[in-house]
């Protein structure tokens, strides 16, 4: 993209995102019209029609949504998190998980996934804390057993 203000010619290479999100380049002071998100390695995948049901189920349980965080697709983020985990890239999987938890901080499935990823990355104490948080929202016998096992090993 080339831009000329009469005094200065600016040429910019615009990155193309595979998720179809638009890239906005501003040539002036920040505008309040464009919502920006902090730089990360992952771009939250936009919600799909399949996510609408999952969001409604989350809301129906009375769980809090962080409206300030960018919208994200549960299904796509879960798929990307699973792929990264299978490839052994736990840090990338953790970032996908965090992308969902920024918007849906009490989502039990993603909290359990975060705890498991922390455990795989060697963060045992933090993993126990997150497992306990997930258990407080929705109890799962397998997670309860794992949590008790981790607490005994301390």
mmCIF file of C-alpha atoms in Angstrom:
data_model
loop_
_atom_site.group_PDB
_atom_site.id
_atom_site.type_symbol
_atom_site.label_atom_id
_atom_site.label_comp_id
_atom_site.label_asym_id
_atom_site.label_seq_id
_atom_site.Cartn_x
_atom_site.Cartn_y
_atom_site.Cartn_z
ATOM 1 C CA UNK A 1 0.000 0.000 0.000
ATOM 2 C CA UNK A 2 1.300 3.426 -0.872
ATOM 3 C CA UNK A 3 0.170 6.649 0.725
ATOM 4 C CA UNK A 4 1.238 10.165 -0.146
ATOM 5 C CA UNK A 5 0.320 13.170 1.995
ATOM 6 C CA UNK A 6 1.979 15.613 -0.408
ATOM 7 C CA UNK A 7 5.211 15.879 1.569
ATOM 8 C CA UNK A 8 6.051 12.277 2.270
ATOM 9 C CA UNK A 9 5.482 9.040 0.382
ATOM 10 C CA UNK A 10 4.819 6.052 2.660
ATOM 11 C CA UNK A 11 4.909 2.464 1.455
ATOM 12 C CA UNK A 12 3.663 -0.288 3.765
ATOM 13 C CA UNK A 13 3.483 -4.055 3.398
ATOM 14 C CA UNK A 14 0.184 -5.159 4.924
ATOM 15 C CA UNK A 15 0.179 -8.574 6.573
ATOM 16 C CA UNK A 16 -2.551 -10.916 5.421
ATOM 17 C CA UNK A 17 -4.322 -12.873 8.151
ATOM 18 C CA UNK A 18 -5.697 -16.307 7.338
ATOM 19 C CA UNK A 19 -8.629 -15.718 9.694
ATOM 20 C CA UNK A 20 -10.033 -13.043 7.402
ATOM 21 C CA UNK A 21 -9.784 -10.275 9.974
ATOM 22 C CA UNK A 22 -9.089 -6.813 8.661
ATOM 23 C CA UNK A 23 -5.891 -4.913 9.298
ATOM 24 C CA UNK A 24 -6.272 -1.196 9.997
ATOM 25 C CA UNK A 25 -3.360 1.186 9.605
ATOM 26 C CA UNK A 26 -3.899 4.662 11.008
ATOM 27 C CA UNK A 27 -1.908 7.684 9.858
ATOM 28 C CA UNK A 28 -2.549 9.902 12.808
ATOM 29 C CA UNK A 29 -3.440 10.048 16.436
ATOM 30 C CA UNK A 30 -5.309 7.008 17.705
ATOM 31 C CA UNK A 31 -8.964 6.904 16.847
ATOM 32 C CA UNK A 32 -11.507 5.614 19.350
ATOM 33 C CA UNK A 33 -13.467 4.027 16.499
ATOM 34 C CA UNK A 34 -10.987 1.209 15.921
ATOM 35 C CA UNK A 35 -10.823 -1.412 18.672
ATOM 36 C CA UNK A 36 -7.267 -2.559 19.238
ATOM 37 C CA UNK A 37 -6.045 -5.614 21.087
ATOM 38 C CA UNK A 38 -2.656 -6.124 22.734
ATOM 39 C CA UNK A 39 0.001 -7.737 20.563
ATOM 40 C CA UNK A 40 0.295 -11.496 20.998
ATOM 41 C CA UNK A 41 1.484 -14.357 18.891
ATOM 42 C CA UNK A 42 -2.080 -15.472 18.206
ATOM 43 C CA UNK A 43 -5.012 -13.666 16.641
ATOM 44 C CA UNK A 44 -8.277 -14.768 18.275
ATOM 45 C CA UNK A 45 -10.335 -16.613 15.674
ATOM 46 C CA UNK A 46 -13.680 -14.867 15.117
ATOM 47 C CA UNK A 47 -16.821 -16.586 16.408
ATOM 48 C CA UNK A 48 -18.726 -18.861 14.055
ATOM 49 C CA UNK A 49 -22.449 -19.632 14.023
ATOM 50 C CA UNK A 50 -21.641 -22.848 15.937
ATOM 51 C CA UNK A 51 -20.235 -20.749 18.778
ATOM 52 C CA UNK A 52 -23.522 -18.918 19.370
ATOM 53 C CA UNK A 53 -25.019 -21.944 21.137
ATOM 54 C CA UNK A 54 -21.904 -22.372 23.282
ATOM 55 C CA UNK A 55 -21.930 -18.697 24.286
ATOM 56 C CA UNK A 56 -25.614 -18.927 25.223
ATOM 57 C CA UNK A 57 -24.939 -22.034 27.330
ATOM 58 C CA UNK A 58 -22.083 -20.176 29.069
ATOM 59 C CA UNK A 59 -24.359 -17.204 29.780
ATOM 60 C CA UNK A 60 -27.211 -19.463 30.948
ATOM 61 C CA UNK A 61 -24.942 -20.802 33.694
ATOM 62 C CA UNK A 62 -24.502 -17.258 34.971
ATOM 63 C CA UNK A 63 -20.798 -17.128 34.132
ATOM 64 C CA UNK A 64 -19.154 -13.761 33.495
ATOM 65 C CA UNK A 65 -18.113 -12.542 30.037
ATOM 66 C CA UNK A 66 -15.361 -9.939 29.731
ATOM 67 C CA UNK A 67 -16.884 -7.651 27.092
ATOM 68 C CA UNK A 68 -13.625 -5.665 26.864
ATOM 69 C CA UNK A 69 -11.758 -8.717 25.513
ATOM 70 C CA UNK A 70 -11.954 -9.574 21.806
ATOM 71 C CA UNK A 71 -14.574 -12.079 20.667
ATOM 72 C CA UNK A 72 -13.184 -15.544 20.048
ATOM 73 C CA UNK A 73 -14.409 -18.830 18.606
ATOM 74 C CA UNK A 74 -14.583 -21.629 21.196
ATOM 75 C CA UNK A 75 -14.531 -24.330 18.546
ATOM 76 C CA UNK A 76 -11.671 -22.960 16.447
ATOM 77 C CA UNK A 77 -9.548 -22.078 19.491
ATOM 78 C CA UNK A 78 -10.133 -25.582 20.916
ATOM 79 C CA UNK A 79 -9.041 -27.133 17.604
ATOM 80 C CA UNK A 80 -5.921 -24.955 17.371
ATOM 81 C CA UNK A 81 -5.089 -25.640 21.027
ATOM 82 C CA UNK A 82 -5.403 -29.400 20.404
ATOM 83 C CA UNK A 83 -3.182 -29.252 17.318
ATOM 84 C CA UNK A 84 -0.485 -27.321 19.168
ATOM 85 C CA UNK A 85 -0.649 -29.769 22.090
ATOM 86 C CA UNK A 86 -0.328 -32.801 19.785
ATOM 87 C CA UNK A 87 2.716 -31.155 18.176
ATOM 88 C CA UNK A 88 4.244 -30.657 21.639
ATOM 89 C CA UNK A 89 4.025 -26.864 21.402
ATOM 90 C CA UNK A 90 2.519 -26.339 24.869
ATOM 91 C CA UNK A 91 3.269 -22.616 24.966
ATOM 92 C CA UNK A 92 1.291 -22.002 21.774
ATOM 93 C CA UNK A 93 -1.543 -24.206 23.070
ATOM 94 C CA UNK A 94 -1.460 -22.147 26.273
ATOM 95 C CA UNK A 95 -1.821 -18.924 24.251
ATOM 96 C CA UNK A 96 -4.885 -20.301 22.432
ATOM 97 C CA UNK A 97 -6.370 -21.274 25.777
ATOM 98 C CA UNK A 98 -5.657 -17.826 27.222
ATOM 99 C CA UNK A 99 -7.297 -16.186 24.189
ATOM 100 C CA UNK A 100 -10.579 -17.849 25.190
ATOM 101 C CA UNK A 101 -10.132 -17.251 28.926
ATOM 102 C CA UNK A 102 -9.596 -13.517 28.382
ATOM 103 C CA UNK A 103 -13.175 -13.269 27.127
ATOM 104 C CA UNK A 104 -14.692 -16.180 29.101
ATOM 105 C CA UNK A 105 -12.664 -16.268 32.358
ATOM 106 C CA UNK A 106 -14.834 -18.900 34.068
ATOM 107 C CA UNK A 107 -15.070 -21.456 31.257
ATOM 108 C CA UNK A 108 -14.428 -24.777 33.061
ATOM 109 C CA UNK A 109 -13.207 -26.706 30.011
ATOM 110 C CA UNK A 110 -10.595 -24.091 29.148
ATOM 111 C CA UNK A 111 -9.614 -23.663 32.809
ATOM 112 C CA UNK A 112 -8.955 -27.419 33.012
ATOM 113 C CA UNK A 113 -7.004 -27.245 29.744
ATOM 114 C CA UNK A 114 -4.953 -24.334 31.115
ATOM 115 C CA UNK A 115 -4.165 -26.295 34.272
ATOM 116 C CA UNK A 116 -3.130 -29.342 32.244
ATOM 117 C CA UNK A 117 -0.898 -27.224 30.017
ATOM 118 C CA UNK A 118 0.678 -25.553 33.050
ATOM 119 C CA UNK A 119 1.370 -29.002 34.475
ATOM 120 C CA UNK A 120 3.012 -30.101 31.199
ATOM 121 C CA UNK A 121 5.162 -26.951 31.292
ATOM 122 C CA UNK A 122 6.288 -27.701 34.860
ATOM 123 C CA UNK A 123 4.134 -25.100 36.662
ATOM 124 C CA UNK A 124 2.698 -27.510 39.231
ATOM 125 C CA UNK A 125 1.561 -25.055 41.942
ATOM 126 C CA UNK A 126 -0.183 -22.795 39.438
ATOM 127 C CA UNK A 127 -1.795 -25.856 37.811
ATOM 128 C CA UNK A 128 -3.226 -26.946 41.176
ATOM 129 C CA UNK A 129 -4.627 -23.447 41.725
ATOM 130 C CA UNK A 130 -6.319 -23.433 38.295
ATOM 131 C CA UNK A 131 -7.659 -26.994 38.740
ATOM 132 C CA UNK A 132 -9.217 -25.873 42.044
ATOM 133 C CA UNK A 133 -10.754 -22.852 40.326
ATOM 134 C CA UNK A 134 -12.269 -25.082 37.618
ATOM 135 C CA UNK A 135 -13.582 -27.527 40.240
ATOM 136 C CA UNK A 136 -15.306 -24.643 42.014
ATOM 137 C CA UNK A 137 -17.252 -23.901 38.835
ATOM 138 C CA UNK A 138 -17.944 -27.433 37.597
ATOM 139 C CA UNK A 139 -16.825 -30.631 39.287
ATOM 140 C CA UNK A 140 -15.337 -33.402 37.168
ATOM 141 C CA UNK A 141 -14.420 -36.766 38.783
ATOM 142 C CA UNK A 142 -11.283 -37.248 36.649
ATOM 143 C CA UNK A 143 -10.047 -33.744 37.441
ATOM 144 C CA UNK A 144 -10.907 -34.175 41.136
ATOM 145 C CA UNK A 145 -8.821 -37.386 41.194
ATOM 146 C CA UNK A 146 -5.881 -35.687 39.434
ATOM 147 C CA UNK A 147 -6.096 -32.719 41.803
ATOM 148 C CA UNK A 148 -6.048 -34.984 44.879
ATOM 149 C CA UNK A 149 -3.070 -36.861 43.427
ATOM 150 C CA UNK A 150 -1.155 -33.610 42.852
ATOM 151 C CA UNK A 151 -1.967 -32.352 46.344
ATOM 152 C CA UNK A 152 -0.702 -35.623 47.898
ATOM 153 C CA UNK A 153 2.596 -35.266 46.020
ATOM 154 C CA UNK A 154 3.300 -31.828 47.502
#
